[in-house]
Amino acid sequence: LLLILTICHVLSDKSQTYQLLNLIFDTGYYFMPAYVGFSAAKIFNTDRMLGAFIGLMTVHPSWVQIVTANKPFHFLGLPVPLVQYSSTLITAILSVWIMSYIYRFVRKITPGMVKVFMEPMLTMLITGPLVFLVIGPISNWISQGIGFIAMWLYHNAGVIAIPLLAALYPWLVSIGIHKALSPISIQLVATQGFDPIIRVVALCSNMSQAAASLAVGLKTKNKKLKSLALSSSATAYLGGITEPALFGVNLRLKKPMYGAMIGGAIAGVVASFMKLKAFIYVTPAFLSLPMWVSKSENFVVQAIIVIIVASIATFIATWMIGFDDPVDKSQIKEAKKEEKKKFDKDHEKHELHARAKGVLEDVSKVDDPTFASGVMGKGIAVIPSEGKIFAPDDGVVTATFDTHHAIGLHLNNDADVLIHVGIDTVKLRGTGFISYFDKDQHFNKGDELMEFWDPAIKKAGLDDTVMVTVTNSKDFDIKLLKDAGEKVTTIDIVMEVTKK
């Protein structure tokens, strides 16, 4: 806000109004060690007030004056490194972590009647000097090392590091590891004055997630998914909040994630060549474009170019890769209702064709007690002259078997039909059988459902009779139109089924 006000000459950076606003807005950064210490104490299961105390201790005005004076300073004869700790994270995190063990030790040895004042006093008496003598300087080296590595990558390997991170970033977000990169970004802004890597990567990834969700929203036929995808895309574009798009759309459908990875990597290449820099640690999006502006540099145009590149590349990649569009159950139910109404109106009686070529046989006389007894329902049997089974009418496959010797069907008139090739042919374990349809797959009347090699059945000494039964016979009046011994082909109508 201050940047915009000063750039637009609404407010002078010399005015007292500016100074007061700057003081307010800078408080979070200046006293960041206190916030970090307070939060870290919760993670390390120790006293949160002491965690905040450690952070505040490192930004105490007296310590700031000591560092500013830049004169040798000693504690019990030991030299104390003069390190500036405001706007830092790592010192507070490591200090609170070590303090958590000291605090637990102190609690064990402190008598109950003096715990209220002795515990915090002893804890700080041990931890405080350690922070200034050891933990703080080590943390400062770590921070400088992180900054050095990040800047080295920026200057020497940005064209590789940024696209690679941008492609992987959504997966890091999906498991929460991306939060580990936030301290690096904050540290860079605090020490270097800008972040040329982590926020840039986040911009590429966020906009790619938004574009992938947009592509899904425009391509899907599912009304609920369309609404979710478009709203999630808008949220990601405007505020950089990608979780709805990531978890609700792209990760759920899987393939859009690949489109986002491709688009993010391409945008990363463009961003690395333009040496894009973020000057504020916020979530990258359209509403946070001022994050790319400082008093001396302006990368807003470059950021917009990256957004456009990420959007176009991701949209095209996602659209071309495609995704498995989830079926809208409400639409299916409605369609089925309409289909059933039409069928009931047009088909009071339903005629079923023979499923295989051969000679009809009375199903009650087949050498299989289960089918012969009628337990599996009324139907017919065919002694086949050809090893092919065809669909008797339109419907959907409801059951398949690993051995491919049988298939369950649900016809459009709600008749459930089981076609079983041979007796005890399950023993062949699929040898000699081929199935052309999978479960839940639709078929039309006359489609070839399965094929079997008759010699394989006979060689095994098994009966090759094809049995066809309506398993929900109790719901239908079934009339056989052909007699046993008659030859039939797939165009012959052998059964009339009327719903009760």
mmCIF file of N, CA, C and O in Angstrom, residues 248-290:
data_model
loop_
_atom_site.group_PDB
_atom_site.id
_atom_site.type_symbol
_atom_site.label_atom_id
_atom_site.label_comp_id
_atom_site.label_asym_id
_atom_site.label_seq_id
_atom_site.Cartn_x
_atom_site.Cartn_y
_atom_site.Cartn_z
ATOM 1 N N GLY A 248 -9.528 -29.936 -5.037
ATOM 2 C CA GLY A 248 -10.892 -30.190 -5.484
ATOM 3 C C GLY A 248 -11.009 -30.548 -6.946
ATOM 4 O O GLY A 248 -11.981 -31.195 -7.348
ATOM 5 N N VAL A 249 -10.019 -30.149 -7.751
ATOM 6 C CA VAL A 249 -10.133 -30.353 -9.207
ATOM 7 C C VAL A 249 -8.927 -31.102 -9.771
ATOM 8 O O VAL A 249 -9.042 -32.257 -10.202
ATOM 9 N N ASN A 250 -7.766 -30.458 -9.773
ATOM 10 C CA ASN A 250 -6.620 -30.974 -10.530
ATOM 11 C C ASN A 250 -6.055 -32.278 -9.969
ATOM 12 O O ASN A 250 -5.814 -33.222 -10.720
ATOM 13 N N LEU A 251 -5.835 -32.326 -8.668
ATOM 14 C CA LEU A 251 -5.294 -33.551 -8.064
ATOM 15 C C LEU A 251 -6.322 -34.659 -8.084
ATOM 16 O O LEU A 251 -5.985 -35.830 -8.252
ATOM 17 N N ARG A 252 -7.571 -34.296 -7.944
ATOM 18 C CA ARG A 252 -8.654 -35.274 -7.968
ATOM 19 C C ARG A 252 -8.740 -35.962 -9.340
ATOM 20 O O ARG A 252 -8.959 -37.163 -9.431
ATOM 21 N N LEU A 253 -8.549 -35.190 -10.409
ATOM 22 C CA LEU A 253 -8.625 -35.743 -11.765
ATOM 23 C C LEU A 253 -7.262 -36.236 -12.275
ATOM 24 O O LEU A 253 -7.189 -36.850 -13.330
ATOM 25 N N LYS A 254 -6.195 -35.924 -11.565
ATOM 26 C CA LYS A 254 -4.818 -36.356 -11.840
ATOM 27 C C LYS A 254 -4.208 -35.717 -13.084
ATOM 28 O O LYS A 254 -3.201 -35.021 -13.003
ATOM 29 N N LYS A 255 -4.790 -35.951 -14.253
ATOM 30 C CA LYS A 255 -4.176 -35.487 -15.499
ATOM 31 C C LYS A 255 -3.994 -33.967 -15.579
ATOM 32 O O LYS A 255 -2.983 -33.501 -16.117
ATOM 33 N N PRO A 256 -4.938 -33.148 -15.064
ATOM 34 C CA PRO A 256 -4.692 -31.700 -15.088
ATOM 35 C C PRO A 256 -3.433 -31.282 -14.326
ATOM 36 O O PRO A 256 -2.868 -30.223 -14.608
ATOM 37 N N MET A 257 -2.997 -32.106 -13.376
ATOM 38 C CA MET A 257 -1.760 -31.797 -12.647
ATOM 39 C C MET A 257 -0.568 -31.801 -13.601
ATOM 40 O O MET A 257 0.359 -31.003 -13.454
ATOM 41 N N TYR A 258 -0.589 -32.700 -14.592
ATOM 42 C CA TYR A 258 0.508 -32.751 -15.562
ATOM 43 C C TYR A 258 0.508 -31.497 -16.432
ATOM 44 O O TYR A 258 1.564 -30.961 -16.779
ATOM 45 N N GLY A 259 -0.684 -31.036 -16.785
ATOM 46 C CA GLY A 259 -0.786 -29.788 -17.544
ATOM 47 C C GLY A 259 -0.249 -28.610 -16.755
ATOM 48 O O GLY A 259 0.451 -27.751 -17.288
ATOM 49 N N ALA A 260 -0.552 -28.579 -15.436
ATOM 50 C CA ALA A 260 -0.059 -27.508 -14.572
ATOM 51 C C ALA A 260 1.457 -27.575 -14.423
ATOM 52 O O ALA A 260 2.134 -26.542 -14.372
ATOM 53 N N MET A 261 2.007 -28.780 -14.368
ATOM 54 C CA MET A 261 3.462 -28.934 -14.256
ATOM 55 C C MET A 261 4.153 -28.401 -15.515
ATOM 56 O O MET A 261 5.155 -27.695 -15.428
ATOM 57 N N ILE A 262 3.595 -28.736 -16.671
ATOM 58 C CA ILE A 262 4.173 -28.283 -17.939
ATOM 59 C C ILE A 262 4.113 -26.758 -18.028
ATOM 60 O O ILE A 262 5.100 -26.087 -18.343
ATOM 61 N N GLY A 263 2.928 -26.195 -17.743
ATOM 62 C CA GLY A 263 2.764 -24.744 -17.807
ATOM 63 C C GLY A 263 3.628 -24.026 -16.797
ATOM 64 O O GLY A 263 4.217 -22.974 -17.096
ATOM 65 N N GLY A 264 3.741 -24.582 -15.585
ATOM 66 C CA GLY A 264 4.573 -23.972 -14.552
ATOM 67 C C GLY A 264 6.039 -23.946 -14.944
ATOM 68 O O GLY A 264 6.742 -22.951 -14.726
ATOM 69 N N ALA A 265 6.510 -25.044 -15.543
ATOM 70 C CA ALA A 265 7.912 -25.122 -15.964
ATOM 71 C C ALA A 265 8.209 -24.114 -17.078
ATOM 72 O O ALA A 265 9.250 -23.439 -17.063
ATOM 73 N N ILE A 266 7.303 -24.010 -18.041
ATOM 74 C CA ILE A 266 7.495 -23.051 -19.150
ATOM 75 C C ILE A 266 7.516 -21.621 -18.610
ATOM 76 O O ILE A 266 8.363 -20.803 -18.989
ATOM 77 N N ALA A 267 6.582 -21.324 -17.705
ATOM 78 C CA ALA A 267 6.553 -19.989 -17.100
ATOM 79 C C ALA A 267 7.820 -19.736 -16.291
ATOM 80 O O ALA A 267 8.341 -18.612 -16.254
ATOM 81 N N GLY A 268 8.347 -20.789 -15.654
ATOM 82 C CA GLY A 268 9.575 -20.673 -14.874
ATOM 83 C C GLY A 268 10.765 -20.292 -15.736
ATOM 84 O O GLY A 268 11.626 -19.499 -15.316
ATOM 85 N N VAL A 269 10.813 -20.850 -16.928
ATOM 86 C CA VAL A 269 11.896 -20.498 -17.860
ATOM 87 C C VAL A 269 11.827 -19.012 -18.221
ATOM 88 O O VAL A 269 12.833 -18.302 -18.197
ATOM 89 N N VAL A 270 10.610 -18.549 -18.542
ATOM 90 C CA VAL A 270 10.416 -17.141 -18.904
ATOM 91 C C VAL A 270 10.787 -16.235 -17.730
ATOM 92 O O VAL A 270 11.481 -15.226 -17.893
ATOM 93 N N ALA A 271 10.334 -16.594 -16.525
ATOM 94 C CA ALA A 271 10.604 -15.783 -15.332
ATOM 95 C C ALA A 271 12.097 -15.712 -15.043
ATOM 96 O O ALA A 271 12.611 -14.658 -14.651
ATOM 97 N N SER A 272 12.799 -16.830 -15.235
ATOM 98 C CA SER A 272 14.241 -16.846 -14.951
ATOM 99 C C SER A 272 15.004 -15.961 -15.929
ATOM 100 O O SER A 272 15.957 -15.279 -15.536
ATOM 101 N N PHE A 273 14.603 -15.942 -17.183
ATOM 102 C CA PHE A 273 15.266 -15.089 -18.179
ATOM 103 C C PHE A 273 15.013 -13.606 -17.899
ATOM 104 O O PHE A 273 15.868 -12.763 -18.168
ATOM 105 N N MET A 274 13.840 -13.281 -17.341
ATOM 106 C CA MET A 274 13.506 -11.881 -17.059
ATOM 107 C C MET A 274 14.015 -11.433 -15.689
ATOM 108 O O MET A 274 13.816 -10.288 -15.295
ATOM 109 N N LYS A 275 14.637 -12.378 -14.930
ATOM 110 C CA LYS A 275 15.205 -12.053 -13.608
ATOM 111 C C LYS A 275 14.150 -11.424 -12.698
ATOM 112 O O LYS A 275 14.384 -10.418 -12.023
ATOM 113 N N LEU A 276 12.976 -12.055 -12.658
ATOM 114 C CA LEU A 276 11.860 -11.553 -11.867
ATOM 115 C C LEU A 276 12.205 -11.562 -10.371
ATOM 116 O O LEU A 276 12.831 -12.493 -9.875
ATOM 117 N N LYS A 277 11.773 -10.515 -9.655
ATOM 118 C CA LYS A 277 12.048 -10.402 -8.218
ATOM 119 C C LYS A 277 10.769 -10.005 -7.477
ATOM 120 O O LYS A 277 10.005 -9.166 -7.952
ATOM 121 N N ALA A 278 10.585 -10.609 -6.291
ATOM 122 C CA ALA A 278 9.488 -10.214 -5.406
ATOM 123 C C ALA A 278 10.095 -9.436 -4.241
ATOM 124 O O ALA A 278 11.104 -9.850 -3.673
ATOM 125 N N PHE A 279 9.471 -8.320 -3.887
ATOM 126 C CA PHE A 279 10.024 -7.460 -2.838
ATOM 127 C C PHE A 279 9.249 -7.553 -1.529
ATOM 128 O O PHE A 279 9.633 -6.943 -0.535
ATOM 129 N N ILE A 280 8.142 -8.287 -1.540
ATOM 130 C CA ILE A 280 7.324 -8.479 -0.344
ATOM 131 C C ILE A 280 6.935 -9.947 -0.267
ATOM 132 O O ILE A 280 6.661 -10.574 -1.295
ATOM 133 N N TYR A 281 6.889 -10.497 0.937
ATOM 134 C CA TYR A 281 6.473 -11.883 1.095
ATOM 135 C C TYR A 281 4.949 -11.951 1.243
ATOM 136 O O TYR A 281 4.396 -11.761 2.322
ATOM 137 N N VAL A 282 4.286 -12.170 0.127
ATOM 138 C CA VAL A 282 2.840 -12.421 0.116
ATOM 139 C C VAL A 282 2.575 -13.504 -0.918
ATOM 140 O O VAL A 282 3.459 -13.892 -1.673
ATOM 141 N N THR A 283 1.337 -13.988 -0.957
ATOM 142 C CA THR A 283 0.962 -15.016 -1.931
ATOM 143 C C THR A 283 0.801 -14.380 -3.305
ATOM 144 O O THR A 283 0.006 -13.442 -3.466
ATOM 145 N N PRO A 284 1.515 -14.868 -4.324
ATOM 146 C CA PRO A 284 1.453 -14.244 -5.653
ATOM 147 C C PRO A 284 0.107 -14.467 -6.343
ATOM 148 O O PRO A 284 -0.399 -15.592 -6.381
ATOM 149 N N ALA A 285 -0.473 -13.402 -6.867
ATOM 150 C CA ALA A 285 -1.728 -13.451 -7.621
ATOM 151 C C ALA A 285 -1.963 -12.076 -8.223
ATOM 152 O O ALA A 285 -1.129 -11.173 -8.098
ATOM 153 N N PHE A 286 -3.112 -11.900 -8.874
ATOM 154 C CA PHE A 286 -3.416 -10.606 -9.490
ATOM 155 C C PHE A 286 -3.564 -9.506 -8.442
ATOM 156 O O PHE A 286 -3.111 -8.378 -8.641
ATOM 157 N N LEU A 287 -4.203 -9.814 -7.319
ATOM 158 C CA LEU A 287 -4.434 -8.795 -6.304
ATOM 159 C C LEU A 287 -3.167 -8.422 -5.542
ATOM 160 O O LEU A 287 -3.160 -7.434 -4.809
ATOM 161 N N SER A 288 -2.111 -9.196 -5.700
ATOM 162 C CA SER A 288 -0.865 -8.900 -4.985
ATOM 163 C C SER A 288 0.252 -8.475 -5.944
ATOM 164 O O SER A 288 1.430 -8.637 -5.643
ATOM 165 N N LEU A 289 -0.119 -7.918 -7.098
ATOM 166 C CA LEU A 289 0.884 -7.477 -8.070
ATOM 167 C C LEU A 289 1.872 -6.438 -7.528
ATOM 168 O O LEU A 289 3.021 -6.390 -7.976
ATOM 169 N N PRO A 290 1.477 -5.602 -6.544
ATOM 170 C CA PRO A 290 2.471 -4.646 -6.001
ATOM 171 C C PRO A 290 3.680 -5.311 -5.351
ATOM 172 O O PRO A 290 4.672 -4.641 -5.091
#
